[in-house]
Every structure is written in C-alpha cells, then in structure tokens.
Amino acid sequence: SEFLRNPAPHPLVRDRLLDLLQAAARNPVNERNLLLSPACMPALVGLAAAVHAAPGDGRGAEGGAYSHWEVAERSLGLLLALARHHRGLVNGRLVRPVPVAKRALAAPDMLCHAAQLLLAEDPRMARGAVALLHEVLQHNDARAAQTAREAGLVYLLLLALQRLAPSQAKPLPSAAGSSADLDGPTSEPASQAAQA
C-alpha cells in the first residue's frame, strides 16, 4: 500500500502495479481478494489524489510509463468501476448492508481525498470525481451523508461547478428595472403593445 502511494522512488513499478490492478479488475473474483483489500483501496484513492502534489504541471512521465495525471485517471477509473459494480439498489430495493466498496469509499479518510479531486485542474478529473462521489453516496447510509457534510462536499461541489461551467447567466437587473428584466428580451411587437 505504502509502496503504491509513494510515486517518487519507483514510478515504473507503480505504473506496472496499476496495470496489474486494472487487469485484475476485469475478473469479479479478484475484487474481494485484491481490490477491496484494506491495503489496495486506500492506495488507489491516494494515487488519484496525489495529482495535486505532482511537481510542475504533473503531465511529465518522470521515469514512469504514465504521467501523474494518467496515474490519477487510471486510479479514479478503477475506483469508479468498483463503485458502479457494487450497486446500492437492486430490483428497486436498497441493498443492506451497504456494499463493501461503497462503505469503504464513504469512510472519512477516503471520502475527503475523493472530494479533493473536485479541485483538480483537469476537467476530466473533476468530472470523474463527481461521478465517483455520486456513485458512492447514492443509496448509501446516513453515516456517509454525515461524512460528506463534514468533508465540506457541498462547498467543493459548488467551487468545482463554478470552475467547470463558467457562468453564462444574465446580469442581475438594475434596481430601477422592472420585472420584465427578469423575463429576458421581449419581441418588438410585444413591447410596442405595452407602450400603447
């Protein structure tokens, strides 16, 4: 686990281990034994969140097969696949107890790192973080909702929304403006009829 999270000394080995985990994820038998282990899940979250600590812009491979962004994308993809595979709703009924992957990713030490991915510079990473958080928190229990509130997830989501989708809203109407300002532009015949 610590070996995977420490990208500095062995980036090539880290990248090959990530490739191995991706190949192992294709077989459902490996999920419980490998990917859902107490060592692997934190390592994947750590790799995805480590993109913030990348030197420079994080896009150089720096001795490894993948750049920091690619490692983060692959880790996030694995986590998203795990969360999607373990659904919280089957045949219209909630699954209780909460599936292991969702429960593990909703733990406070995991959810705060996943929420930090909302602040990534790459819009694909931020969108991936939104998808992951949606999968993890949807149909989860009250403890997960409490953890999300404590991690400041609402504020991080609003910040990510502001950064990813620049506001194209109309300016606020002036104080002297009428309610017609809120309705947007009107056609000329309608405004001429109002003046008559």
GROMACS .gro file of C-alpha atoms in nm:
model
  196
    1SER     CA    1   0.000   0.000   0.000
    2GLU     CA    2   0.271   0.249   0.101
    3PHE     CA    3   0.476   0.139  -0.199
    4LEU     CA    4   0.191   0.223  -0.436
    5ARG     CA    5   0.126   0.562  -0.276
    6ASN     CA    6   0.490   0.670  -0.287
    7PRO     CA    7   0.545   0.756  -0.655
    8ALA     CA    8   0.891   0.911  -0.619
    9PRO     CA    9   1.133   0.615  -0.590
   10HIS     CA   10   0.974   0.362  -0.826
   11PRO     CA   11   0.738   0.524  -1.079
   12LEU     CA   12   0.777   0.245  -1.335
   13VAL     CA   13   0.695  -0.024  -1.080
   14ARG     CA   14   0.399   0.184  -0.957
   15ASP     CA   15   0.269   0.209  -1.312
   16ARG     CA   16   0.306  -0.163  -1.374
   17LEU     CA   17   0.125  -0.242  -1.049
   18LEU     CA   18  -0.154  -0.013  -1.163
   19ASP     CA   19  -0.170  -0.203  -1.494
   20LEU     CA   20  -0.190  -0.529  -1.296
   21LEU     CA   21  -0.477  -0.394  -1.085
   22GLN     CA   22  -0.664  -0.287  -1.398
   23ALA     CA   23  -0.622  -0.634  -1.548
   24ALA     CA   24  -0.728  -0.796  -1.219
   25ALA     CA   25  -1.040  -0.578  -1.203
   26ARG     CA   26  -1.177  -0.745  -1.514
   27ASN     CA   27  -1.234  -1.065  -1.313
   28PRO     CA   28  -1.502  -1.029  -1.039
   29VAL     CA   29  -1.330  -1.295  -0.824
   30ASN     CA   30  -1.033  -1.064  -0.777
   31GLU     CA   31  -1.239  -0.777  -0.640
   32ARG     CA   32  -1.287  -0.909  -0.289
   33ASN     CA   33  -0.937  -1.053  -0.254
   34LEU     CA   34  -0.734  -0.779  -0.416
   35LEU     CA   35  -0.911  -0.453  -0.496
   36LEU     CA   36  -1.132  -0.439  -0.187
   37SER     CA   37  -0.848  -0.528   0.048
   38PRO     CA   38  -0.767  -0.282   0.328
   39ALA     CA   39  -0.434  -0.201   0.160
   40CYS     CA   40  -0.541  -0.154  -0.202
   41MET     CA   41  -0.841   0.079  -0.174
   42PRO     CA   42  -0.651   0.350   0.022
   43ALA     CA   43  -0.361   0.319  -0.220
   44LEU     CA   44  -0.590   0.381  -0.520
   45VAL     CA   45  -0.750   0.681  -0.353
   46GLY     CA   46  -0.404   0.810  -0.260
   47LEU     CA   47  -0.280   0.772  -0.617
   48ALA     CA   48  -0.581   0.955  -0.755
   49ALA     CA   49  -0.547   1.237  -0.502
   50ALA     CA   50  -0.167   1.261  -0.543
   51VAL     CA   51  -0.212   1.456  -0.866
   52HIS     CA   52  -0.223   1.771  -0.651
   53ALA     CA   53   0.127   1.702  -0.522
   54ALA     CA   54   0.272   1.641  -0.868
   55PRO     CA   55   0.579   1.854  -0.944
   56GLY     CA   56   0.523   2.110  -1.215
   57ASP     CA   57   0.204   2.054  -1.407
   58GLY     CA   58   0.207   1.677  -1.337
   59ARG     CA   59   0.197   1.589  -1.705
   60GLY     CA   60   0.553   1.459  -1.745
   61ALA     CA   61   0.613   1.085  -1.709
   62GLU     CA   62   0.925   1.144  -1.491
   63GLY     CA   63   1.073   0.795  -1.531
   64GLY     CA   64   0.746   0.607  -1.531
   65ALA     CA   65   0.526   0.486  -1.809
   66TYR     CA   66   0.246   0.725  -1.710
   67SER     CA   67   0.232   1.087  -1.607
   68HIS     CA   68   0.083   1.182  -1.270
   69TRP     CA   69  -0.241   1.275  -1.446
   70GLU     CA   70  -0.261   0.936  -1.619
   71VAL     CA   71  -0.197   0.755  -1.291
   72ALA     CA   72  -0.470   0.960  -1.125
   73GLU     CA   73  -0.711   0.892  -1.414
   74ARG     CA   74  -0.645   0.518  -1.407
   75SER     CA   75  -0.684   0.504  -1.028
   76LEU     CA   76  -1.005   0.703  -1.044
   77GLY     CA   77  -1.133   0.475  -1.321
   78LEU     CA   78  -1.070   0.167  -1.107
   79LEU     CA   79  -1.248   0.321  -0.810
   80LEU     CA   80  -1.541   0.424  -1.027
   81ALA     CA   81  -1.567   0.073  -1.174
   82LEU     CA   82  -1.571  -0.075  -0.824
   83ALA     CA   83  -1.840   0.166  -0.705
   84ARG     CA   84  -2.055   0.102  -1.014
   85HIS     CA   85  -2.015  -0.273  -0.987
   86HIS     CA   86  -2.143  -0.276  -0.628
   87ARG     CA   87  -2.485  -0.121  -0.670
   88GLY     CA   88  -2.680   0.005  -0.370
   89LEU     CA   89  -3.014  -0.055  -0.540
   90VAL     CA   90  -3.115  -0.389  -0.692
   91ASN     CA   91  -3.461  -0.451  -0.842
   92GLY     CA   92  -3.588  -0.128  -0.688
   93ARG     CA   93  -3.481  -0.228  -0.335
   94LEU     CA   94  -3.197  -0.086  -0.127
   95VAL     CA   95  -2.914  -0.326  -0.058
   96ARG     CA   96  -2.837  -0.352   0.314
   97PRO     CA   97  -2.578  -0.374   0.449
   98VAL     CA   98  -2.421  -0.117   0.220
   99PRO     CA   99  -2.189  -0.288  -0.034
  100VAL     CA  100  -1.826  -0.312   0.076
  101ALA     CA  101  -1.688  -0.082  -0.196
  102LYS     CA  102  -1.937   0.195  -0.120
  103ARG     CA  103  -1.887   0.158   0.254
  104ALA     CA  104  -1.507   0.170   0.219
  105LEU     CA  105  -1.508   0.471  -0.015
  106ALA     CA  106  -1.752   0.658   0.212
  107ALA     CA  107  -1.518   0.628   0.511
  108PRO     CA  108  -1.394   0.967   0.632
  109ASP     CA  109  -1.030   0.905   0.539
  110MET     CA  110  -1.131   0.807   0.184
  111LEU     CA  111  -1.415   1.049   0.111
  112CYS     CA  112  -1.211   1.359   0.196
  113HIS     CA  113  -0.944   1.260  -0.059
  114ALA     CA  114  -1.205   1.180  -0.323
  115ALA     CA  115  -1.366   1.518  -0.257
  116GLN     CA  116  -1.028   1.689  -0.310
  117LEU     CA  117  -1.028   1.559  -0.666
  118LEU     CA  118  -1.302   1.813  -0.736
  119LEU     CA  119  -1.030   2.076  -0.720
  120ALA     CA  120  -0.814   1.914  -0.990
  121GLU     CA  121  -0.714   2.142  -1.276
  122ASP     CA  122  -0.809   1.885  -1.538
  123PRO     CA  123  -1.187   1.900  -1.602
  124ARG     CA  124  -1.193   1.526  -1.677
  125MET     CA  125  -1.058   1.452  -1.329
  126ALA     CA  126  -1.314   1.680  -1.166
  127ARG     CA  127  -1.597   1.521  -1.366
  128GLY     CA  128  -1.465   1.177  -1.274
  129ALA     CA  129  -1.463   1.281  -0.907
  130VAL     CA  130  -1.824   1.397  -0.936
  131ALA     CA  131  -1.921   1.063  -1.092
  132LEU     CA  132  -1.733   0.871  -0.819
  133LEU     CA  133  -1.888   1.071  -0.538
  134HIS     CA  134  -2.233   1.027  -0.692
  135GLU     CA  135  -2.189   0.650  -0.713
  136VAL     CA  136  -2.052   0.627  -0.360
  137LEU     CA  137  -2.311   0.846  -0.190
  138GLN     CA  138  -2.617   0.736  -0.385
  139HIS     CA  139  -2.817   0.478  -0.187
  140ASN     CA  140  -2.565   0.487   0.097
  141ASP     CA  141  -2.650   0.524   0.467
  142ALA     CA  142  -2.678   0.828   0.692
  143ARG     CA  143  -2.317   0.796   0.809
  144ALA     CA  144  -2.196   0.855   0.454
  145ALA     CA  145  -2.412   1.168   0.425
  146GLN     CA  146  -2.274   1.295   0.757
  147THR     CA  147  -1.917   1.231   0.639
  148ALA     CA  148  -1.988   1.419   0.314
  149ARG     CA  149  -2.116   1.719   0.509
  150GLU     CA  150  -1.815   1.713   0.742
  151ALA     CA  151  -1.578   1.697   0.443
  152GLY     CA  152  -1.737   2.015   0.303
  153LEU     CA  153  -1.853   1.833  -0.008
  154VAL     CA  154  -2.128   2.084  -0.086
  155TYR     CA  155  -1.880   2.373  -0.096
  156LEU     CA  156  -1.629   2.177  -0.302
  157LEU     CA  157  -1.903   2.082  -0.549
  158LEU     CA  158  -2.009   2.446  -0.582
  159LEU     CA  159  -1.647   2.550  -0.635
  160ALA     CA  160  -1.598   2.279  -0.898
  161LEU     CA  161  -1.920   2.381  -1.069
  162GLN     CA  162  -1.807   2.742  -1.080
  163ARG     CA  163  -1.471   2.641  -1.230
  164LEU     CA  164  -1.601   2.384  -1.479
  165ALA     CA  165  -1.911   2.561  -1.605
  166PRO     CA  166  -1.841   2.934  -1.621
  167SER     CA  167  -2.150   3.134  -1.553
  168GLN     CA  168  -2.340   3.235  -1.860
  169ALA     CA  169  -2.624   3.382  -1.662
  170LYS     CA  170  -2.759   3.722  -1.744
  171PRO     CA  171  -2.651   4.011  -1.522
  172LEU     CA  172  -2.883   4.098  -1.238
  173PRO     CA  173  -3.145   4.360  -1.326
  174SER     CA  174  -3.084   4.712  -1.204
  175ALA     CA  175  -3.272   4.841  -0.902
  176ALA     CA  176  -3.480   5.067  -1.127
  177GLY     CA  177  -3.555   4.779  -1.367
  178SER     CA  178  -3.893   4.619  -1.394
  179SER     CA  179  -3.997   4.257  -1.368
  180ALA     CA  180  -3.963   4.239  -1.747
  181ASP     CA  181  -3.585   4.245  -1.694
  182LEU     CA  182  -3.610   3.901  -1.533
  183ASP     CA  183  -3.801   3.755  -1.827
  184GLY     CA  184  -3.527   3.827  -2.075
  185PRO     CA  185  -3.554   4.006  -2.408
  186THR     CA  186  -3.900   4.062  -2.546
  187SER     CA  187  -4.003   4.088  -2.906
  188GLU     CA  188  -4.069   4.430  -3.053
  189PRO     CA  189  -4.443   4.383  -3.116
  190ALA     CA  190  -4.497   4.289  -2.751
  191SER     CA  191  -4.304   4.590  -2.624
  192GLN     CA  192  -4.488   4.821  -2.863
  193ALA     CA  193  -4.822   4.682  -2.744
  194ALA     CA  194  -4.718   4.751  -2.386
  195GLN     CA  195  -4.640   5.115  -2.473
  196ALA     CA  196  -4.977   5.169  -2.645
   0.00000   0.00000   0.00000
